[in-house]
Structure formats: structure tokens, C-alpha cells
PDB file of C-alpha atoms in Angstrom:
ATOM      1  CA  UNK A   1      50.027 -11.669  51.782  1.00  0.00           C
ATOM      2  CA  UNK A   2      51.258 -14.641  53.915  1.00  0.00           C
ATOM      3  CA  UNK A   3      49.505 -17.835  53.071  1.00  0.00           C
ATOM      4  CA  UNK A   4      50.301 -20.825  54.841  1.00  0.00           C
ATOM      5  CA  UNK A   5      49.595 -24.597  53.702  1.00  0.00           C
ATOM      6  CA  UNK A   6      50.062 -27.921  55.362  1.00  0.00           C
ATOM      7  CA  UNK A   7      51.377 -30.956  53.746  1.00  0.00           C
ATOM      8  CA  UNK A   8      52.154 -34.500  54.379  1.00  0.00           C
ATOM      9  CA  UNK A   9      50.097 -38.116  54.262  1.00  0.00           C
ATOM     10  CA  UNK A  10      46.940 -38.356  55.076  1.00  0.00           C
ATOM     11  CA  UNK A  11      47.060 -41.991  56.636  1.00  0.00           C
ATOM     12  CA  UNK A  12      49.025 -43.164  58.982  1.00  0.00           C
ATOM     13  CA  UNK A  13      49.415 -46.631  60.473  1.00  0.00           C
ATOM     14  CA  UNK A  14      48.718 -47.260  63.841  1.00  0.00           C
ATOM     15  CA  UNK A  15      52.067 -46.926  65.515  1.00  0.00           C
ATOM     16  CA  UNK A  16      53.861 -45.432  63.628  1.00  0.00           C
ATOM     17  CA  UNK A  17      54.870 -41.472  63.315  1.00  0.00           C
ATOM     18  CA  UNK A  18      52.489 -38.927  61.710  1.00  0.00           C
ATOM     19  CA  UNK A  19      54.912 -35.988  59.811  1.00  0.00           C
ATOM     20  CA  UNK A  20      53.544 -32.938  58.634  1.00  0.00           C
ATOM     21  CA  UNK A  21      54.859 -29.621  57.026  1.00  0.00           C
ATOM     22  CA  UNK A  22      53.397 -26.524  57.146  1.00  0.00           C
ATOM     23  CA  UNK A  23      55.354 -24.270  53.983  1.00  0.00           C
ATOM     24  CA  UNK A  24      54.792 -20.339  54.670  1.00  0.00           C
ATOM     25  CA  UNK A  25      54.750 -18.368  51.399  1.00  0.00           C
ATOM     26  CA  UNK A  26      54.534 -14.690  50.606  1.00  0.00           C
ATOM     27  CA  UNK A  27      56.835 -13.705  53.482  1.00  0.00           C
ATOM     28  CA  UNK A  28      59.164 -15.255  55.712  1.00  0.00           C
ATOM     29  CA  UNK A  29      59.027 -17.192  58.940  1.00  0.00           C
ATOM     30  CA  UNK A  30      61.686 -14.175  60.674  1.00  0.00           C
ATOM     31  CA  UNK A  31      60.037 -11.288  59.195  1.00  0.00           C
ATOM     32  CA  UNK A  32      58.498 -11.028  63.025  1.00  0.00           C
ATOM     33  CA  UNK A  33      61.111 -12.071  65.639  1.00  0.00           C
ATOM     34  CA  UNK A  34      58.305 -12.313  68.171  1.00  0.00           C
ATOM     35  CA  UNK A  35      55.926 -14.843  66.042  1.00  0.00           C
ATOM     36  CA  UNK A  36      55.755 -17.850  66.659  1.00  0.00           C
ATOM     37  CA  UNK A  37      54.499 -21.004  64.372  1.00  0.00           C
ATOM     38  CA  UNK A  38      52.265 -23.844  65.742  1.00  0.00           C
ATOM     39  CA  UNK A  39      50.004 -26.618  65.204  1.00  0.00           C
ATOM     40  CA  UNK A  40      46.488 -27.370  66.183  1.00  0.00           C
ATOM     41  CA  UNK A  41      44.318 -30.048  65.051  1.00  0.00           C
ATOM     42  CA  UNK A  42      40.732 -30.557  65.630  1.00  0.00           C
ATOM     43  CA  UNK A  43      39.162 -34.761  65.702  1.00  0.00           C
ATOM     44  CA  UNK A  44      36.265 -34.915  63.867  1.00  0.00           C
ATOM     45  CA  UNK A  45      33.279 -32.945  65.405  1.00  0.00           C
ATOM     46  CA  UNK A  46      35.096 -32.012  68.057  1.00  0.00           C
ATOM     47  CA  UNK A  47      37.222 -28.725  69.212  1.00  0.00           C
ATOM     48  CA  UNK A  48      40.667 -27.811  68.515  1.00  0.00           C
ATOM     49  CA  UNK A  49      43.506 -28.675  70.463  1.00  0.00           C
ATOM     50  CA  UNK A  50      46.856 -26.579  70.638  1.00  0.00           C
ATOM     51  CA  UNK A  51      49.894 -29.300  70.205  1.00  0.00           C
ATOM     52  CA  UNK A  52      52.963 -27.046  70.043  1.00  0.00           C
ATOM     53  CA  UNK A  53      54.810 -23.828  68.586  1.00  0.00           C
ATOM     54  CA  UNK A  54      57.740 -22.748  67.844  1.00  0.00           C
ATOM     55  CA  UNK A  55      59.570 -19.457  66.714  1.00  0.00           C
ATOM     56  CA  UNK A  56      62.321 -19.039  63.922  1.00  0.00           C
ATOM     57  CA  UNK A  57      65.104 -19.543  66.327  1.00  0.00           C
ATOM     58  CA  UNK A  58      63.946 -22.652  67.171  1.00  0.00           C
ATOM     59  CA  UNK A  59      62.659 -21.895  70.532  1.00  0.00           C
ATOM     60  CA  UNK A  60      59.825 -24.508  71.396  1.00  0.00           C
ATOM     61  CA  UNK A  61      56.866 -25.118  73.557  1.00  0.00           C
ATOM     62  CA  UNK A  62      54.472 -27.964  73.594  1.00  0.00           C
ATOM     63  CA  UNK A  63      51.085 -29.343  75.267  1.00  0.00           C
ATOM     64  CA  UNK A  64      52.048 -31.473  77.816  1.00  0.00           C
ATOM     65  CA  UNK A  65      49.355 -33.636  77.173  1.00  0.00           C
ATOM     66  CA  UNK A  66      51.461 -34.505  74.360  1.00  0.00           C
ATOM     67  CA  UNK A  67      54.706 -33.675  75.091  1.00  0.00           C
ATOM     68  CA  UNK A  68      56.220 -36.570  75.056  1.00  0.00           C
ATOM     69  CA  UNK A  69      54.897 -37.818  71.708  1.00  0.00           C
ATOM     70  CA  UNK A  70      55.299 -34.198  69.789  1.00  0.00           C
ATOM     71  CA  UNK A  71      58.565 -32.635  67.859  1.00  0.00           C
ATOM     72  CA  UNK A  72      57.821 -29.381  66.566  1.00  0.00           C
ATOM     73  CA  UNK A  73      60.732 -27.931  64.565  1.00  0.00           C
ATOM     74  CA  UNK A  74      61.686 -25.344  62.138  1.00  0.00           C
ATOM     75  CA  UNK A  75      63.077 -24.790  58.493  1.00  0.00           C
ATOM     76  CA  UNK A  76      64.330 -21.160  57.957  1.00  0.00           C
ATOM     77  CA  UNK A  77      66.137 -21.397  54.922  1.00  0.00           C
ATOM     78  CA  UNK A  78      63.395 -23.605  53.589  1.00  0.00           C
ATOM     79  CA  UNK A  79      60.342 -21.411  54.999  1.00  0.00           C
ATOM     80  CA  UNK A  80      58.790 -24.059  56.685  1.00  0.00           C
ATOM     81  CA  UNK A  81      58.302 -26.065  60.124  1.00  0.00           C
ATOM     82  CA  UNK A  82      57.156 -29.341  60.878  1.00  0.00           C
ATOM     83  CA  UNK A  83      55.278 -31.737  63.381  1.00  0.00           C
ATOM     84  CA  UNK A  84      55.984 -35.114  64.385  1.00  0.00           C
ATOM     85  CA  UNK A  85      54.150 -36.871  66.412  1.00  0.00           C
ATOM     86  CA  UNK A  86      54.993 -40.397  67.360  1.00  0.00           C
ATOM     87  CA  UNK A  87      53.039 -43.678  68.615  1.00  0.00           C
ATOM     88  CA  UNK A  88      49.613 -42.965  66.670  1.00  0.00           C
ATOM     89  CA  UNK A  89      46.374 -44.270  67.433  1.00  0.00           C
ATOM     90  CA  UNK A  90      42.978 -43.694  66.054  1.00  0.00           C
ATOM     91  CA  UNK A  91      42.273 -40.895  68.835  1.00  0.00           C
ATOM     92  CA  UNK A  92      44.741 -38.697  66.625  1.00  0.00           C
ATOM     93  CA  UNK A  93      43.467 -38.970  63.754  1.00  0.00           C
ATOM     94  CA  UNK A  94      42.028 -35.025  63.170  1.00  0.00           C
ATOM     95  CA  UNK A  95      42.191 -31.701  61.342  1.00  0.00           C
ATOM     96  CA  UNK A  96      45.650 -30.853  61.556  1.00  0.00           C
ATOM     97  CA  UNK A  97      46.316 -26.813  60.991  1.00  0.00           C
ATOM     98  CA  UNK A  98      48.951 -24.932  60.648  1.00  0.00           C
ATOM     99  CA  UNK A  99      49.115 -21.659  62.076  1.00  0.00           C
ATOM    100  CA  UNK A 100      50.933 -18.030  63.226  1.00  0.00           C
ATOM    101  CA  UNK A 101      50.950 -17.718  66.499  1.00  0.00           C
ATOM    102  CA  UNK A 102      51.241 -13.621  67.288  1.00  0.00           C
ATOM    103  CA  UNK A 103      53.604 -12.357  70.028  1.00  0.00           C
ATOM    104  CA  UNK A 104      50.748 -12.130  72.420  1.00  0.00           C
ATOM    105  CA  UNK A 105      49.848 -16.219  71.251  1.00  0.00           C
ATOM    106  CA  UNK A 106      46.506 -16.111  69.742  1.00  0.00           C
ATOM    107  CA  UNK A 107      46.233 -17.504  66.279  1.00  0.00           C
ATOM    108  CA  UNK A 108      46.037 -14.699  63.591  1.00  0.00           C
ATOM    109  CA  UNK A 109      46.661 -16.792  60.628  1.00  0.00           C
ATOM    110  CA  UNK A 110      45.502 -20.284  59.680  1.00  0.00           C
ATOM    111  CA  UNK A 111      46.275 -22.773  56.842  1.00  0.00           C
ATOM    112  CA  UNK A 112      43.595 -24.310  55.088  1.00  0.00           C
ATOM    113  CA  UNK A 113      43.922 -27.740  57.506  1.00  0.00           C
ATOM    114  CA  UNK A 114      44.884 -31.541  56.247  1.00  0.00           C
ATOM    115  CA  UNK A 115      42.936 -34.259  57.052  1.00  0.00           C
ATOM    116  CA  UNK A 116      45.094 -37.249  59.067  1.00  0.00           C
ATOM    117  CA  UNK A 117      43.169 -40.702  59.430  1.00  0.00           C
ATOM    118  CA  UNK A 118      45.153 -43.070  61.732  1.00  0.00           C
ATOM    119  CA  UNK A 119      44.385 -46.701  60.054  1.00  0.00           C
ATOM    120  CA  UNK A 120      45.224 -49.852  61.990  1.00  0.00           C
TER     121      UNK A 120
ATOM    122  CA  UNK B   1      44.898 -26.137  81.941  1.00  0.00           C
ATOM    123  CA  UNK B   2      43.076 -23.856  82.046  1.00  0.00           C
ATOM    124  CA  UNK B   3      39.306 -24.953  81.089  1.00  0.00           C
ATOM    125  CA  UNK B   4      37.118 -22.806  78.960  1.00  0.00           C
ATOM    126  CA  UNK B   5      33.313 -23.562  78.715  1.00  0.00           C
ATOM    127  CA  UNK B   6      30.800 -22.005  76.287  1.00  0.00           C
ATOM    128  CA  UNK B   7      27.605 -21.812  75.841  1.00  0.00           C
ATOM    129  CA  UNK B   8      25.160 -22.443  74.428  1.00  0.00           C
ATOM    130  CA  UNK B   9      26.243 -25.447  72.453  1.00  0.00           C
ATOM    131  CA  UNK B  10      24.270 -24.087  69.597  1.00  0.00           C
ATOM    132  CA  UNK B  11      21.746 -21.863  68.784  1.00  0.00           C
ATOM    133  CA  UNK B  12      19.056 -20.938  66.391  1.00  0.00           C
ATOM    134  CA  UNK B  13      18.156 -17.558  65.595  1.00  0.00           C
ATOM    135  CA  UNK B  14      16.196 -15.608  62.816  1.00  0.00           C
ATOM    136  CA  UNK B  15      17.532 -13.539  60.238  1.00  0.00           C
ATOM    137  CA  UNK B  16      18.121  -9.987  61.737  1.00  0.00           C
ATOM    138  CA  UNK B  17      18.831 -11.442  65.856  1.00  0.00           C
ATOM    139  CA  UNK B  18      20.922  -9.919  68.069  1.00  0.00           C
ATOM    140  CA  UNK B  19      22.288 -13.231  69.298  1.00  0.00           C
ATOM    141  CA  UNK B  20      24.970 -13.547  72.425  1.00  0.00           C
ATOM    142  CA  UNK B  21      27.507 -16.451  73.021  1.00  0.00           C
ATOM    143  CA  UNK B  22      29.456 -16.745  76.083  1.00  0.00           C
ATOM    144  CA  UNK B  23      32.595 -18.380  77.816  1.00  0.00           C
ATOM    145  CA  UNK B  24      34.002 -18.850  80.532  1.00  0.00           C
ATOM    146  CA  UNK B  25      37.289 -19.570  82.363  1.00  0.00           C
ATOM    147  CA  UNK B  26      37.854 -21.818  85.267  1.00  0.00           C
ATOM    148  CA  UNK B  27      40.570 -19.002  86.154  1.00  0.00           C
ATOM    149  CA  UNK B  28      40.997 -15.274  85.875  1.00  0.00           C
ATOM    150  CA  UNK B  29      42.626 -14.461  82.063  1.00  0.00           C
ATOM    151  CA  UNK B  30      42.218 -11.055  82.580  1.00  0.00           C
ATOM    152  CA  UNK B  31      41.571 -10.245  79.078  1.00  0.00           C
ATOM    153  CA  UNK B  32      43.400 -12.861  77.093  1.00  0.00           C
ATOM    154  CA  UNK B  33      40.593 -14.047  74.891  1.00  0.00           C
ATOM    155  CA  UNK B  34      40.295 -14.611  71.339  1.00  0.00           C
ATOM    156  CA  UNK B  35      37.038 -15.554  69.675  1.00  0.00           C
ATOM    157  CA  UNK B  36      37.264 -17.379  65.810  1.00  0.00           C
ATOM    158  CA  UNK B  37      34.799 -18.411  63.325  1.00  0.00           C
ATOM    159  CA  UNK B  38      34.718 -21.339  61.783  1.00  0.00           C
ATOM    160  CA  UNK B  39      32.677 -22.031  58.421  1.00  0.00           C
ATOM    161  CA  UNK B  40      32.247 -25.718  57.699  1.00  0.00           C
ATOM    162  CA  UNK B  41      35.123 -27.144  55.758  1.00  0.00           C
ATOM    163  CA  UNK B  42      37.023 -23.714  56.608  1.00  0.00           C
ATOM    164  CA  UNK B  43      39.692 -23.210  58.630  1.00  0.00           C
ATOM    165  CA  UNK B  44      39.427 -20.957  61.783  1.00  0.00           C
ATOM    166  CA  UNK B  45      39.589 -17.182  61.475  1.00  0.00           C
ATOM    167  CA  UNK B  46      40.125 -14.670  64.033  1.00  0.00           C
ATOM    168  CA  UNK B  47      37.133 -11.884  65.002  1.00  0.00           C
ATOM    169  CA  UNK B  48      38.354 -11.116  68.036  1.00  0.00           C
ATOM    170  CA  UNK B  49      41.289 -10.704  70.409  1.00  0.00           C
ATOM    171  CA  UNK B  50      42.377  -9.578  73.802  1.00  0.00           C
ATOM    172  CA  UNK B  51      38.996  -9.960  74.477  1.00  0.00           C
ATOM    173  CA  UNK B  52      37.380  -6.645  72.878  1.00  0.00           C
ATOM    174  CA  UNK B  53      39.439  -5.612  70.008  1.00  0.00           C
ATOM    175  CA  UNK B  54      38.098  -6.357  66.336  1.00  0.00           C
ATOM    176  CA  UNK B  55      40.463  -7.726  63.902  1.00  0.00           C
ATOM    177  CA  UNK B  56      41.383  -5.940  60.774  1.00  0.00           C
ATOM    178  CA  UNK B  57      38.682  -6.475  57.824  1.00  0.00           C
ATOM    179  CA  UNK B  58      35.775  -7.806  60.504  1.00  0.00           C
ATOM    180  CA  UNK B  59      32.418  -6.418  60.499  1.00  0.00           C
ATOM    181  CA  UNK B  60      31.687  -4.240  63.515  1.00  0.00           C
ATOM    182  CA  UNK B  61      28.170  -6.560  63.536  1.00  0.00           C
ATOM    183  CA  UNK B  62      31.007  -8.232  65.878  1.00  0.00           C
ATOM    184  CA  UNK B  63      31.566  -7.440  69.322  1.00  0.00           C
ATOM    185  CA  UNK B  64      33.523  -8.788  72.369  1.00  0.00           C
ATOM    186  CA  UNK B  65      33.218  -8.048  75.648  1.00  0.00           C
ATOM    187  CA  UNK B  66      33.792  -9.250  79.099  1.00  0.00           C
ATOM    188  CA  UNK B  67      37.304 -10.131  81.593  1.00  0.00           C
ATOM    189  CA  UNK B  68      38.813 -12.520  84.386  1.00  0.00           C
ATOM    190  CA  UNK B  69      36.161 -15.434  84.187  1.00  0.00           C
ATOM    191  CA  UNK B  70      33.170 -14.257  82.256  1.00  0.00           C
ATOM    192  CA  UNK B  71      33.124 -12.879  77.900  1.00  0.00           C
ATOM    193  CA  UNK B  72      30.716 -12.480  75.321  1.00  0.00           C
ATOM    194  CA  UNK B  73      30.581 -12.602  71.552  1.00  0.00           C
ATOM    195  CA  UNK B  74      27.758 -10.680  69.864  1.00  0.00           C
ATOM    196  CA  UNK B  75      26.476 -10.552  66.699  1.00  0.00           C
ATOM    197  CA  UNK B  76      24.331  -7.629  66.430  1.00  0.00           C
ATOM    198  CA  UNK B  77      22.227  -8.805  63.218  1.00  0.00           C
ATOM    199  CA  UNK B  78      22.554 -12.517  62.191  1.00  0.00           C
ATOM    200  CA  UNK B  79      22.690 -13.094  59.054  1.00  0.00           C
ATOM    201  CA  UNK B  80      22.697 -16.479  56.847  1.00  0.00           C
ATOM    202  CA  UNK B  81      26.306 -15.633  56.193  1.00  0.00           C
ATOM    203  CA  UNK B  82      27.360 -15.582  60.078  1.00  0.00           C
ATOM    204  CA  UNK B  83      26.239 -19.661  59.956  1.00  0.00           C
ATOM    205  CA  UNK B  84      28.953 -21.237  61.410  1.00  0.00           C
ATOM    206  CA  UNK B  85      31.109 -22.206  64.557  1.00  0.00           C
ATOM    207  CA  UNK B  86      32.365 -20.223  67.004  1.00  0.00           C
ATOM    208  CA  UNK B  87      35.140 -20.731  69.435  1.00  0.00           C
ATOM    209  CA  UNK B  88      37.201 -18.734  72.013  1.00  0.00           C
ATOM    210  CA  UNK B  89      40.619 -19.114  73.267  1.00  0.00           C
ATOM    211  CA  UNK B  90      42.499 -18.019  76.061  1.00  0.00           C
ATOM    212  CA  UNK B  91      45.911 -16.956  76.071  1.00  0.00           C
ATOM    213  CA  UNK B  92      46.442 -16.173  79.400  1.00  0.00           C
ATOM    214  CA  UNK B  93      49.122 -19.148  80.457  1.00  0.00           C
ATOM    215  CA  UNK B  94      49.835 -22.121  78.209  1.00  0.00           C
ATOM    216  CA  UNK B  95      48.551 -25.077  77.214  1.00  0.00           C
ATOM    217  CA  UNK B  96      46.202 -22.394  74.940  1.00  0.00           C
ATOM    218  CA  UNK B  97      42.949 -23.825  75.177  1.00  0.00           C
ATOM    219  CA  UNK B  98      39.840 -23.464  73.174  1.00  0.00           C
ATOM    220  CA  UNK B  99      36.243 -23.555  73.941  1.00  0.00           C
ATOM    221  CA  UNK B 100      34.255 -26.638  72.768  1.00  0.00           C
ATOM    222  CA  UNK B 101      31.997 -24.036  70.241  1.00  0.00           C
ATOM    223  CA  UNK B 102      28.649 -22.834  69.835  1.00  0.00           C
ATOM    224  CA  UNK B 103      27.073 -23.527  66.373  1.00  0.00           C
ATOM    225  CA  UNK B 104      25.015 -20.998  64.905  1.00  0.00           C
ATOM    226  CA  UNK B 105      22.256 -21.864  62.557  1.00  0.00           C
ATOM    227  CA  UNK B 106      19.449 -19.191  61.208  1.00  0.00           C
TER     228      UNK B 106
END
């Protein structure tokens, strides 16, 4: 069964760029050419908020809310994709999860979430 | 964007309820709409997609209903194991967007 799990530091500095992987386990990213593989993250007591996704071609699409802070890429031979997102402040710091995105893009498949504080 | 509004914010129930949470879109999605549960300290997990269809290993106590503006998520006996968070999502044009939640307390 596919499990998913994010990784990375959980506090960041002010400023700088928050990096997070997301490792997939008990399949592979291209067992479904139409998947894709995103990130959503969730500020305390708050709602979730779609950053980006992207398949295991590389093929990306972001929020554009964020677009210009957010790098979403992807690790095939590794299993795993990534998020960067540049220029923190304390309004990112959230939930991050990792998820699958299915070909019709609702979210079928969650990891367990990592909590990112943004310090100054 | 495409901005998706639920309601109510929360709501209190007794054991046994048949209790009704809706959204809506500020644009037709046809029937692109996912619904999720979220337990505290849990991560999401899908009920519901394309706006009626149960996922695999749900409870038919779950129901969706509803298209273009207007859906529904029913529970058709609360129980204290249905405590939690629930959002919906449309996936009708990106950015995907998410409902702020209703909270369900018995």
C-alpha cells in the first residue's frame, strides 16, 4: 500500500528558504502516468491551501498566489519530490502535507503532515 | 479562484443525527467536488469525490450530493467517531481550493 511521509526542518528563519521532501514508499511515483504529486499546507486553525503539483515527468503547476516563491520538483529514481519555498515569514509557518493528486486532481492520498514554524 | 464557502462553521448534534453540511461555489464546478475528513492531529482523508461517489472503504452513513454552485455532505447517523472536520474541494479549474470547514462535535 502506498504510504507517503514528509520530511525536512521544522524551523525556519525568517527569510530564508523552507525545503521539504515528501518520500513515497510501497510503490512508485510512475506507476500512474496520470498522477500527479503536490503539496498543501494548512496555518494553524485555519484551512488548507493547495501550493503546487507535479507529475513524474516533471510537469508542474503552482498557486499563483505563490508562484513566485514555490519550486516543486521531482525525484524518480529516488521516489520522492520536493518543495521549496523561498522568502519565509511567519504567515507560512503551517501544516505542510504531502499528497497524490489523482488524474481528475482531488487528493486521494495524504501523508501524515510536518509541522513548519517560521522563527524570526 | 474560485471561492468555496461552507457552512455551518460548526455544528453540534446528538448521537444518532442525521446532520447536513453544505458548500458552495462562487462558480459553476459542475460536479468537481471532493469532501475530506479531518480528525484532529490527522491528516485529511477523502469520503467523497466528483461530488457523489463514495470512496473505497467509507461508510455509506456518507453521502454527497448536489452540482454547479450548491453540495451537501450527510451523515446519516452521527456518531462520536464522525467528530471531526470537514472540508470540500473543488477541482473544477486550478488554483484547487478548499472550503474553510465545518467542525462537528456530538
Amino acid at each position: 500500500q502506498l504510504h507517503l511521509q514528509e520530511s525536512g526542518p521544522g524551523l525556519v528563519k525568517s527569510s530564508e528558504t523552507l525545503s521539504l521532501t515528501c518520500i513515497v514508499s510501497g510503490g512508485s511515483l510512475s506507476d500512474n502516468p496520470y498522477s500527479y504529486w503536490g503539496w498543501v499546507r494548512q496555518p494553524p486553525g485555519k484551512g488548507l491551501q493547495w501550493l503546487g503539483s507535479i507529475n513524474h515527468g516533471g510537469n508542474t503547476y503552482f498557486n499563483p498566489s505563490l508562484q513566485s516563491r514555490v519550486t516543486v520538483s521531482v525525484d524518480s529514481s529516488k521516489n520522492h519530490f520536493s518543495l521549496s519555498l523561498n522568502s519565509v515569514t511567519a504567515a507560512d509557518t503551517a501544516l505542510y502535507y504531502c499528497a497524490r493528486l489523482t488524474v481528475t486532481r482531488y487528493f486521494d492520498l495524504w501523508g501524515q503532515g510536518i509541522l513548519v514554524t517560521v522563527s524570526s | 479562484d474560485i471561492q468555496m464557502t461552507q457552512s455551518p462553521s460548526t455544528l453540534s448534534a446528538s448521537v444518532g443525527d442525521r446532520v447536513t453540511i453544505t458548500c458552495r461555489a462562487s462558480q459553476s464546478i459542475n460536479t468537481w467536488l471532493a469532501w475530506y475528513q479531518q480528525k484532529p492531529g490527522k491528516a485529511p482523508k477523502l469520503l467523497i469525490y466528483k461530488a457523489s461517489a463514495l470512496e473505497n472503504g467509507v461508510p455509506s452513513k456518507f453521502s454527497g450530493g448536489g452540482s454547479g454552485t450548491e453540495f451537501t455532505l450527510t451523515i446519516s447517523s452521527l456518531q462520536p467517531d464522525d467528530c471531526a472536520t470537514y472540508f470540500c474541494q473543488q477541482y473544477s479549474a486550478p488554483p484547487w481550493t478548499f472550503g474553510q470547514g465545518t467542525k462537528a462535535e456530538v
